[in-house]
Short mmCIF file of C-alpha atoms and ligand atoms in Angstrom, two decimals:
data_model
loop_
_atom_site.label_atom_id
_atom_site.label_comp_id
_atom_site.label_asym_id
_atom_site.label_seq_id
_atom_site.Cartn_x
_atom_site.Cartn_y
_atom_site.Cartn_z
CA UNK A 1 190.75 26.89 58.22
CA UNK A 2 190.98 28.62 54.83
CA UNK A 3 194.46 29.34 53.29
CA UNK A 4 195.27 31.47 50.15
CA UNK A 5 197.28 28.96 47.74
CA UNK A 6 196.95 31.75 44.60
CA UNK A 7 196.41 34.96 43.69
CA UNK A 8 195.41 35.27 39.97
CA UNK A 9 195.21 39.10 40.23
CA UNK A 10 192.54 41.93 39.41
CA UNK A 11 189.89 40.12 37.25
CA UNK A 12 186.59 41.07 35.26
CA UNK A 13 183.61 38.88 35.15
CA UNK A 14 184.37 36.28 32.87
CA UNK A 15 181.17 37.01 31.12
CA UNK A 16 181.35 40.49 30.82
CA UNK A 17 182.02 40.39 27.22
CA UNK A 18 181.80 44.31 26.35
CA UNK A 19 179.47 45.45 23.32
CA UNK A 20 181.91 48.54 23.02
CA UNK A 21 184.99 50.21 24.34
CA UNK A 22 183.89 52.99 24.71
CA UNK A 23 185.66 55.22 27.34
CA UNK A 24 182.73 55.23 29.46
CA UNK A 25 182.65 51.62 29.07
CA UNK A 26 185.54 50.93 30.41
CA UNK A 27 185.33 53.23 33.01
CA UNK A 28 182.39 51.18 34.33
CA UNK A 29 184.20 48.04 33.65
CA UNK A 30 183.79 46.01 37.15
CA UNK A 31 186.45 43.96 38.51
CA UNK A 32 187.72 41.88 41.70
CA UNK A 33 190.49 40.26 43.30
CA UNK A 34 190.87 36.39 42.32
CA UNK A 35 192.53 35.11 45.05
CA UNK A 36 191.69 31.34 45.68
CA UNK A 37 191.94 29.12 48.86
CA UNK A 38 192.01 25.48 50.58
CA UNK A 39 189.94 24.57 53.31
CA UNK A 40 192.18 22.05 55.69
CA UNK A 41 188.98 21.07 57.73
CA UNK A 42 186.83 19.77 54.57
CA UNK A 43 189.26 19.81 51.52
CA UNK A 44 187.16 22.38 49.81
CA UNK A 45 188.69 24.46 47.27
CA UNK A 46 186.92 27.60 46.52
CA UNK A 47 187.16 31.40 45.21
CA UNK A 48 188.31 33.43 48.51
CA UNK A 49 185.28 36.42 48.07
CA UNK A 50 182.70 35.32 45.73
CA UNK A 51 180.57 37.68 43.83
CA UNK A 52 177.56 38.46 43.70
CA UNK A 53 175.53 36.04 41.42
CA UNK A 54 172.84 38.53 40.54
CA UNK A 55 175.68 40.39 38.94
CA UNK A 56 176.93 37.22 37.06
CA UNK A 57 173.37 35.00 36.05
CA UNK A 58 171.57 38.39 33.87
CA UNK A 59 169.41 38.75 30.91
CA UNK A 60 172.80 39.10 29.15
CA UNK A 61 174.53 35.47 29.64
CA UNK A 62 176.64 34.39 26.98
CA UNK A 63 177.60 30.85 27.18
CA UNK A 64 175.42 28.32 25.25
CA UNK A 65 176.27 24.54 26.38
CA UNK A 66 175.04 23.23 23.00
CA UNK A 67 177.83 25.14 21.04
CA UNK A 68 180.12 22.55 20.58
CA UNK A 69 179.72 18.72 18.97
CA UNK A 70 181.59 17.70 21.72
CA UNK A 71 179.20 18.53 24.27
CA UNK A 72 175.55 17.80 22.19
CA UNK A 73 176.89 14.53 22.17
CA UNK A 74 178.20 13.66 26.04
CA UNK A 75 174.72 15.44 27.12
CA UNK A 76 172.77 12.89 25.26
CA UNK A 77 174.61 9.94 25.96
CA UNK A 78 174.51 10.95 29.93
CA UNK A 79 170.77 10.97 29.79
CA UNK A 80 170.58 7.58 27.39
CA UNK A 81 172.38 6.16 30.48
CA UNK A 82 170.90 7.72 33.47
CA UNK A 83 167.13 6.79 32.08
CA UNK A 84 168.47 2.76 31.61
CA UNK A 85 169.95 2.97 35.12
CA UNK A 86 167.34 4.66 37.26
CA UNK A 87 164.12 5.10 35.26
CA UNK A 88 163.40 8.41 36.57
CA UNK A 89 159.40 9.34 36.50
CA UNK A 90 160.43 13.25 37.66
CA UNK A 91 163.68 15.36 36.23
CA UNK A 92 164.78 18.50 37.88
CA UNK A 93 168.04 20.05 36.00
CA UNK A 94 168.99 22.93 37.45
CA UNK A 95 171.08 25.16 35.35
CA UNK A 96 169.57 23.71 32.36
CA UNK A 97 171.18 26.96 29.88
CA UNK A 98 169.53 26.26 26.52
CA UNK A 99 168.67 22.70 27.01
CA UNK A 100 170.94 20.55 25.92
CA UNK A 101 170.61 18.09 28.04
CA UNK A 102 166.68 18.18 28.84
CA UNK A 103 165.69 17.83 25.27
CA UNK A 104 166.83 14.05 25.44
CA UNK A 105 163.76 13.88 28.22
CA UNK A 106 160.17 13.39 27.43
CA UNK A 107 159.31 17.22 28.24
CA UNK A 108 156.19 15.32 30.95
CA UNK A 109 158.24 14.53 33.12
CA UNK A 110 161.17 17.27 33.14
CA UNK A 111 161.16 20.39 35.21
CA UNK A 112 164.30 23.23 34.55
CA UNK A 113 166.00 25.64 37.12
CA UNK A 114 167.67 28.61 35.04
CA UNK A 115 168.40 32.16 36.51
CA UNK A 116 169.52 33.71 33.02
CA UNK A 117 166.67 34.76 31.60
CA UNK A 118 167.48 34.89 27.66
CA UNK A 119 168.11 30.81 28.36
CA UNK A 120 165.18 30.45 30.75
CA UNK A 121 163.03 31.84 27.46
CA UNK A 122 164.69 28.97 25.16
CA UNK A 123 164.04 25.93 27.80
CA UNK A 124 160.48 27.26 28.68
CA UNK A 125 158.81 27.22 25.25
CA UNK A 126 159.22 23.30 25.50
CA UNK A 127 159.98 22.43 29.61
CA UNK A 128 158.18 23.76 32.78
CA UNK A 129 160.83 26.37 33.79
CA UNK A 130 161.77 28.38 36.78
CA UNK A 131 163.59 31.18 35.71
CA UNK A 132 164.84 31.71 39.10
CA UNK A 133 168.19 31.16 41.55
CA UNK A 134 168.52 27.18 42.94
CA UNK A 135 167.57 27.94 46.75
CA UNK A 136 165.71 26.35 49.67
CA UNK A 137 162.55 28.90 48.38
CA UNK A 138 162.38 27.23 45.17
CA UNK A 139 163.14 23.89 46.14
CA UNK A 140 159.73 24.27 48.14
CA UNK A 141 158.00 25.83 45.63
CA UNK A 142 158.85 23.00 43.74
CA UNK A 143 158.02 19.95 45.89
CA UNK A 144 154.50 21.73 46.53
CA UNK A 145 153.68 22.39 42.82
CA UNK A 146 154.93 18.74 42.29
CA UNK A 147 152.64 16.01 44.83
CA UNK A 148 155.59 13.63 44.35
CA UNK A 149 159.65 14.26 44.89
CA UNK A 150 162.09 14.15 42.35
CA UNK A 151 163.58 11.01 41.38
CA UNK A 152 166.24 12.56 39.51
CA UNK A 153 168.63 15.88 40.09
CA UNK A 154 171.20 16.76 37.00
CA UNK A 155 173.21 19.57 37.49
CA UNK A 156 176.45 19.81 35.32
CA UNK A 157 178.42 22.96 35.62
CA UNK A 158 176.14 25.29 37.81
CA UNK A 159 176.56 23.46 41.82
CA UNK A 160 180.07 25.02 41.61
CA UNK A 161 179.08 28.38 40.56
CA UNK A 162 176.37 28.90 43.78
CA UNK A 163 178.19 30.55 46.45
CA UNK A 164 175.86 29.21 49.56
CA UNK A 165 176.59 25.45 49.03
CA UNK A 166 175.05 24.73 52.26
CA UNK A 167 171.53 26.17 51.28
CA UNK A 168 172.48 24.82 47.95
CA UNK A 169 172.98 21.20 49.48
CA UNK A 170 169.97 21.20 52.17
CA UNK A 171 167.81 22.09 49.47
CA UNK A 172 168.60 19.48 46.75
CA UNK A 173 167.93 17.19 49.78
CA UNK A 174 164.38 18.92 50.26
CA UNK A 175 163.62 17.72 46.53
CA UNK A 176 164.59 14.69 46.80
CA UNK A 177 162.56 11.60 46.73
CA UNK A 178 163.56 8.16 48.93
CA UNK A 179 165.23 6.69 46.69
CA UNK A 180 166.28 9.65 44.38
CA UNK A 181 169.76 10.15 43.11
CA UNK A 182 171.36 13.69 42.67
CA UNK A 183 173.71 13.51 39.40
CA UNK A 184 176.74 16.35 39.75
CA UNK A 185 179.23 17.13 37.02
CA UNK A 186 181.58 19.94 37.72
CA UNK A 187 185.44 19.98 36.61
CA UNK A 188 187.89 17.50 38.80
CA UNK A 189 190.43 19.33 40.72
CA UNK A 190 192.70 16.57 40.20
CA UNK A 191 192.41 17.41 36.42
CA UNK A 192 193.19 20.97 37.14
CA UNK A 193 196.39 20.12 38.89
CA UNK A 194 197.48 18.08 36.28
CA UNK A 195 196.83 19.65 33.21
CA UNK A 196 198.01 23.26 35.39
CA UNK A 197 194.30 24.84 33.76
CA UNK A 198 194.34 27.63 36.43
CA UNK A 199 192.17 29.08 33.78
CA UNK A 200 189.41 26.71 35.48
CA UNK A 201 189.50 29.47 37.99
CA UNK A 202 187.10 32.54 37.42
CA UNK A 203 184.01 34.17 39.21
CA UNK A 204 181.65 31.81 38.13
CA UNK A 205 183.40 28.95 39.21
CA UNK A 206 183.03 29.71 43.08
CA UNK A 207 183.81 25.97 44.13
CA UNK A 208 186.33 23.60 42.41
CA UNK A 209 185.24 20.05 43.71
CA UNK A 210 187.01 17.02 44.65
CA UNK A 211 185.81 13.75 45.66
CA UNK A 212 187.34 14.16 49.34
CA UNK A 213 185.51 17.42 49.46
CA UNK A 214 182.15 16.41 48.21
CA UNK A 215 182.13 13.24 50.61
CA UNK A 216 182.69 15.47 53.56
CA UNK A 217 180.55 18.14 52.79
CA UNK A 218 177.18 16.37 51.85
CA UNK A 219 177.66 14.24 54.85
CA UNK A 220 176.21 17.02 56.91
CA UNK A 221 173.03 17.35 54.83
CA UNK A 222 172.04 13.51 55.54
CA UNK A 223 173.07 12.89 51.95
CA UNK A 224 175.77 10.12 50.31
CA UNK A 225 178.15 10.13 48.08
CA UNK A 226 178.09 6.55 46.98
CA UNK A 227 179.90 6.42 43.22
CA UNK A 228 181.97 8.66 40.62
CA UNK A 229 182.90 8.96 36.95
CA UNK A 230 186.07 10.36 35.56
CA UNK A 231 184.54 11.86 32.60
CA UNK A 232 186.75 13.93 30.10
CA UNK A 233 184.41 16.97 29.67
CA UNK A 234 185.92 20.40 30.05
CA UNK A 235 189.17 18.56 30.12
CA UNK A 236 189.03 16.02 32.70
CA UNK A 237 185.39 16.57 35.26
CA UNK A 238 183.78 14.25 37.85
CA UNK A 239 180.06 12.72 37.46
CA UNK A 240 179.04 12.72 41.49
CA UNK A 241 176.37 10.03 42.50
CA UNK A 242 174.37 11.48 45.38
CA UNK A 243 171.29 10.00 47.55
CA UNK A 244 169.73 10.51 50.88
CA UNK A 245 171.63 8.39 53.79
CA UNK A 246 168.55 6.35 53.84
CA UNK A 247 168.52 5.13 50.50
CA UNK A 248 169.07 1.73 49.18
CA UNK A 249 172.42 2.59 46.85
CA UNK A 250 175.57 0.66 48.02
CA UNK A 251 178.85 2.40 48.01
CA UNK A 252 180.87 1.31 45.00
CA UNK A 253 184.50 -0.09 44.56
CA UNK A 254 185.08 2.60 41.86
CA UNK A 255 184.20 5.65 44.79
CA UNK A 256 186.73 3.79 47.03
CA UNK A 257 189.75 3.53 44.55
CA UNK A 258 189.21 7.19 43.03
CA UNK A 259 189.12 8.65 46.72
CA UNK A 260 192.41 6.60 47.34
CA UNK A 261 193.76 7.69 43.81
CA UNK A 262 193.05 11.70 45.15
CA UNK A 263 194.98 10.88 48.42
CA UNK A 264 197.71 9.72 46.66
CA UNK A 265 197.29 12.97 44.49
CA UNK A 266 198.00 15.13 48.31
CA UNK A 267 194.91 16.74 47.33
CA UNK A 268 194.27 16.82 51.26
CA UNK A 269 197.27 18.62 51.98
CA UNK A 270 197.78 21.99 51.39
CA UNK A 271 201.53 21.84 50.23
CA UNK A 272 199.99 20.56 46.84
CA UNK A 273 198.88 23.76 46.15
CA UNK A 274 201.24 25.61 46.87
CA UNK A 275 203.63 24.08 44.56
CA UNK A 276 200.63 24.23 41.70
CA UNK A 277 200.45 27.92 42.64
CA UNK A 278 204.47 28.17 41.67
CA UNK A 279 203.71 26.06 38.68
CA UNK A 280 201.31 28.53 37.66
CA UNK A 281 203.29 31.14 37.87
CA UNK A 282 206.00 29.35 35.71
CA UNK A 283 203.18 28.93 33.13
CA UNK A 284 202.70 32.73 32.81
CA UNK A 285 205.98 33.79 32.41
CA UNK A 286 206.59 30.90 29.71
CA UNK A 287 202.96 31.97 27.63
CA UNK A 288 203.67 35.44 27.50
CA UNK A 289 207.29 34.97 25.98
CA UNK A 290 206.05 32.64 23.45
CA UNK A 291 203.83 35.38 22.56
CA UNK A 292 206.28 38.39 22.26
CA UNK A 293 209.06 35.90 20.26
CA UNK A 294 206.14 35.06 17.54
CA UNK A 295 205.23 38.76 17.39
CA UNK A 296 208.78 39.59 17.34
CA UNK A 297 209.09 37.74 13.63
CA UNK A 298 206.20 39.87 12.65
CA UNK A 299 203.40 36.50 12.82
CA UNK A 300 199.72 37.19 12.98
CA UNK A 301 198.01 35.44 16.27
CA UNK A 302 194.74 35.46 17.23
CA UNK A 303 192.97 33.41 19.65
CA UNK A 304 190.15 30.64 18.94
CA UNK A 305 186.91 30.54 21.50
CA UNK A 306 186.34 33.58 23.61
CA UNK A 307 185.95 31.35 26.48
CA UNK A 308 185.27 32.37 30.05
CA UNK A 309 188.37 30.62 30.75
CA UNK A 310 190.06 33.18 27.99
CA UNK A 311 189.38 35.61 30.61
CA UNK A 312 191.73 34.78 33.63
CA UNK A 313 194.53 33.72 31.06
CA UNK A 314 194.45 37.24 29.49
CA UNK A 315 194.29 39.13 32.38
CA UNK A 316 196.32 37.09 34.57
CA UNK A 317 199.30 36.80 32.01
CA UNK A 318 198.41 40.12 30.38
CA UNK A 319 197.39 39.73 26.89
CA UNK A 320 195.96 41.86 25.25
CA UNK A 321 195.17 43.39 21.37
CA UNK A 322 199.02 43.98 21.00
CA UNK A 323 199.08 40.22 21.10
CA UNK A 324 196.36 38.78 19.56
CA UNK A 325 194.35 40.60 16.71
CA UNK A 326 191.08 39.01 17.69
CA UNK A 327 189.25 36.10 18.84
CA UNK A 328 187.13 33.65 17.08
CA UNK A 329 183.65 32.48 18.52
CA UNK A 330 181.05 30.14 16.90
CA UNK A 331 178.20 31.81 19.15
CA UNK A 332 176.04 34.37 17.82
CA UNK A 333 175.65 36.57 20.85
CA UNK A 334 179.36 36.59 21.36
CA UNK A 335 179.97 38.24 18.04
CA UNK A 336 180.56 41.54 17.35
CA UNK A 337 181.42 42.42 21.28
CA UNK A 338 185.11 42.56 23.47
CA UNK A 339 186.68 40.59 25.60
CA UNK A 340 186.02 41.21 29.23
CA UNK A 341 189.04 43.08 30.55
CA UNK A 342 191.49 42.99 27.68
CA UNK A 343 189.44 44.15 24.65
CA UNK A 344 189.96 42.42 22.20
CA UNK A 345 187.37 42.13 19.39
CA UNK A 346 185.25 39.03 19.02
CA UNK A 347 184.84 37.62 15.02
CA UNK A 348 182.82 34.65 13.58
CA UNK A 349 185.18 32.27 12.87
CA UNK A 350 184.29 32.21 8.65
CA UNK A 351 185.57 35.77 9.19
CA UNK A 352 188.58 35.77 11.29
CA UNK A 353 190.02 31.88 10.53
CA UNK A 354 191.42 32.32 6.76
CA UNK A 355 194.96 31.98 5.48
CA UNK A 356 196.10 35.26 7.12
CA UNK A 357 196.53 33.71 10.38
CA UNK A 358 199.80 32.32 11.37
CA UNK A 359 198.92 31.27 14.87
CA UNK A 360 195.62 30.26 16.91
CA UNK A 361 196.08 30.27 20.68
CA UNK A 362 193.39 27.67 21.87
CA UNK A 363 190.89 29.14 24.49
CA UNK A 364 188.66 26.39 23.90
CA UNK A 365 191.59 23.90 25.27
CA UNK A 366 189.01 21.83 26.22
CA UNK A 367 187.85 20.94 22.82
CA UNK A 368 191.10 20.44 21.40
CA UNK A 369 190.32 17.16 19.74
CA UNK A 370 187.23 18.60 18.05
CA UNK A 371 188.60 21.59 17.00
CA UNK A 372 192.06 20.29 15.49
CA UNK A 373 189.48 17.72 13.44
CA UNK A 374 187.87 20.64 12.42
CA UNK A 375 190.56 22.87 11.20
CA UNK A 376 192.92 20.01 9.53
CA UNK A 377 192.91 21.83 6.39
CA UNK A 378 193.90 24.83 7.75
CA UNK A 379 196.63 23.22 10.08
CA UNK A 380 198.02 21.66 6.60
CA UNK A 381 198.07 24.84 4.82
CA UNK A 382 200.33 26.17 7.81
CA UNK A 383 197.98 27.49 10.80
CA UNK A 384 200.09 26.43 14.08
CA UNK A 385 197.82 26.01 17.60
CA UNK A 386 199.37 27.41 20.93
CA UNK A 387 198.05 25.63 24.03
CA UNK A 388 199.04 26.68 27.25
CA UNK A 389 197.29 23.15 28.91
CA UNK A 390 199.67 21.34 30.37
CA UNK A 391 202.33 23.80 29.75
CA UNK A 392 202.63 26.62 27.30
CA UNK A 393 203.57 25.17 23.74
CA UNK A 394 202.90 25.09 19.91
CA UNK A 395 201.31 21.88 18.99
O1 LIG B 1 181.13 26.28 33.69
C1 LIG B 1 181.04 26.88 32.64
C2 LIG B 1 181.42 26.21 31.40
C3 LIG B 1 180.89 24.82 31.29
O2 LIG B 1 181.00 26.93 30.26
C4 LIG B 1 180.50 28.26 32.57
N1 LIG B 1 180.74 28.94 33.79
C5 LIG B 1 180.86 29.08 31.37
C6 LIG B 1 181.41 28.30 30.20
O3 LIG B 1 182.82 28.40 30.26
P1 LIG B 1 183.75 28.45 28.95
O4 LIG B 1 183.40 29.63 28.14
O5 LIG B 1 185.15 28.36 29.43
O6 LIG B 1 183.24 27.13 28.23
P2 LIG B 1 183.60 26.37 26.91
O7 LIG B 1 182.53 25.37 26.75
O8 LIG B 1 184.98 25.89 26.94
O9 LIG B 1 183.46 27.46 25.75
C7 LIG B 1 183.87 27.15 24.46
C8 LIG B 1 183.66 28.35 23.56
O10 LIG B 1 184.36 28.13 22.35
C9 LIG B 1 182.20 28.58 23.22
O11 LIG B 1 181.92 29.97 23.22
C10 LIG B 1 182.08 28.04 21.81
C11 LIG B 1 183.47 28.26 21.26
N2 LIG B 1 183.85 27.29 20.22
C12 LIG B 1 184.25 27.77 18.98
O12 LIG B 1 184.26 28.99 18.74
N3 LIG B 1 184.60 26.85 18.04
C13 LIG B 1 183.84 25.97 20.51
C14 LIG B 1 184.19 25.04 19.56
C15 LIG B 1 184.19 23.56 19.87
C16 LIG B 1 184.57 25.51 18.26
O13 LIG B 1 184.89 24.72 17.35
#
């Protein structure tokens, strides 16, 4: 049965990033309820009414995964490590974006799944690319253009955002070879809960995954969950290790203890949410008055990384342009628009990070480390960083 643990309010598309705000922009602006929910039969956390992807995955997608340092570098030691330890002769990613991870493959043996077209374009000048949705359609099309299965499945970030995880499922198992092992990253719910990053919630990210979850769910597409990594991507994820029933991969001692270290967590009990739904709350209330006492002594704030993320926090805890005077974004195609929802104008950081600035909330939480390393002159010449990961605070 599934039971509403939050309701994060009346949200736009996270990627909706406006190129003007215009009246008859905003008019057309879409949004939907947030609410999200716990399934007490298979653990499954998940976005009560997903939307359509075909609305979400266009020509127009904004997110590149090679933006940051921090993520070039974990995709290319993930594929250093999953070439030693299965040798791979076939690679299907699917939601490859603009290749990050692929281009540490010999492009022979690599095929890419990617539904936004402007990234489909980047990955196909170099990889065989289907610029199509992950279905059972495809995964046929793709075992009959290929004679042989796929050895290896990689999918970071994009299993969570497909709505129908049981076509999703049935048809990684349909490209599957004997012995071939389906990779998943996604962000760890038991992360979320601990670090309070509600903001982990948006339209895109249908599913939030657990290990409980995942072990019960695959179980019913004659597929195994037989290992994990805690990995600290996108501030604390989980590396799934998938293969058919039949194959010859051993459960491991480090599946066993994280499963037990969830259960200790409650995360099969719905009371745990409910009292990370209160904490939530809390977490508004706090953010939004350390906002209005800074603006009250007349400080300039702006935000750093127009992050999807970005979006639920400022229209959950309602910030807007009265609060911040704009964000700052290292991509390109980010540049120049508004922030879905609030409106808030997006800069290039060389404009909009100078000594003007008294405070920088940090969208980009997630990349704290690299961005603090980055900015150390600035922080030394008096810029201040506002997280609101684990609780709202200047750093
Ligand atoms: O699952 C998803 C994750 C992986 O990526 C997608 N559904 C969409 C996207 O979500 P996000 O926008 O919350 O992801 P990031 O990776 O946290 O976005 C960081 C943003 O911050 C990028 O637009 C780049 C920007 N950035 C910056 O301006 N300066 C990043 C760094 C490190 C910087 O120094």
């Amino acid at each position: 049965m599934k039971k509403i643990f939050l309701n994060l309010g009346r949200q736009p598309l996270a990627n909706s990033f406006l190129k003007d705000i215009s009246k008859k922009t905003i008019k057309r602006e879409f949004f939907y309820n947030l609410k999200i929910c716990f399934d007490t039969s298979n653990f499954l956390v998940s976005i009560q009414r997903p939307v359509n992807p075909k609305k979400q995955y266009t020509n127009e997608y904004a997110h590149r995964a090679s933006e940051s340092q921090t993520m070039r570098t974990a995709f290319k030691n993930i594929a250093f490590n999953l070439k030693k330890k299965f040798r791979p002769s076939t690679i299907l990613e699917i939601g490859s974006n603009d290749g990050v991870f692929l281009k540490n493959f010999n492009p022979k043996k690599v095929i890419a799944v990617e539904p936004c077209k402007n990234l489909a374009n980047i990955t196909k000048k170099k990889f065989k690319t289907y610029p199509e949705f992950w279905n059972l359609k495809l995964s046929k099309k793709i075992t009959k253009n290929k004679q042989r299965k796929i050895d290896l499945v990689f999918s970071a970030n994009t299993i969570s955002h497909i709505p129908n995880l049981k076509e999703s499922l049935s048809s990684l198992y349909n490209v599957l070879s004997e012995n071939g092992v389906i990779v998943i990253e996604d962000p760890s719910l038991l992360s979320i809960l601990k670090n309070n990053s509600y903001d982990q919630f948006y339209d895109e990210h249908v599913y939030v995954f657990s290990a409980i979850a995942i072990k019960c769910l695959v179980k019913d597409y004659n597929l195994r969950l037989f290992d994990v990594d805690k990995i600290s991507t996108h501030g604390g994820s989980l590396r799934y290790y998938i293969c058919k029933n039949t194959a010859k991969y051993k459960s491991t001692s480090k599946l066993k203890k994280y499963l037990e270290t969830e259960k200790k967590n409650n995360l099969n009990k719905f009371e745990t949410y409910k009292k990370f739904s209160n904490r939530v709350k809390k977490s508004k209330k706090n953010l939004y008055e350390l906002f209005k006492k800074i603006k009250r002594q007349n400080k300039k704030i702006i935000s750093y990384g127009a992050t999807y993320k970005s979006t639920t926090v400022f229209n959950y805890c309602k910030i807007d342009n009265k609060i911040f005077d704009y964000v700052t974004d290292t991509t390109k195609n980010k540049q120049g628009k508004f922030t879905p929802g609030t409106h808030i104008p997006i800069i290039s950081p060389e404009r909009g990070i100078n000594e003007t600035v008294d405070y920088a909330f940090l969208g980009a939480w997630n990349f704290k480390k690299e961005i603090l390393k980055k900015e150390k002159e600035r922080i030394k010449s008096g810029l201040k960083f506002i997280t609101h990961v684990p609780y709202p605070r200047i750093i």
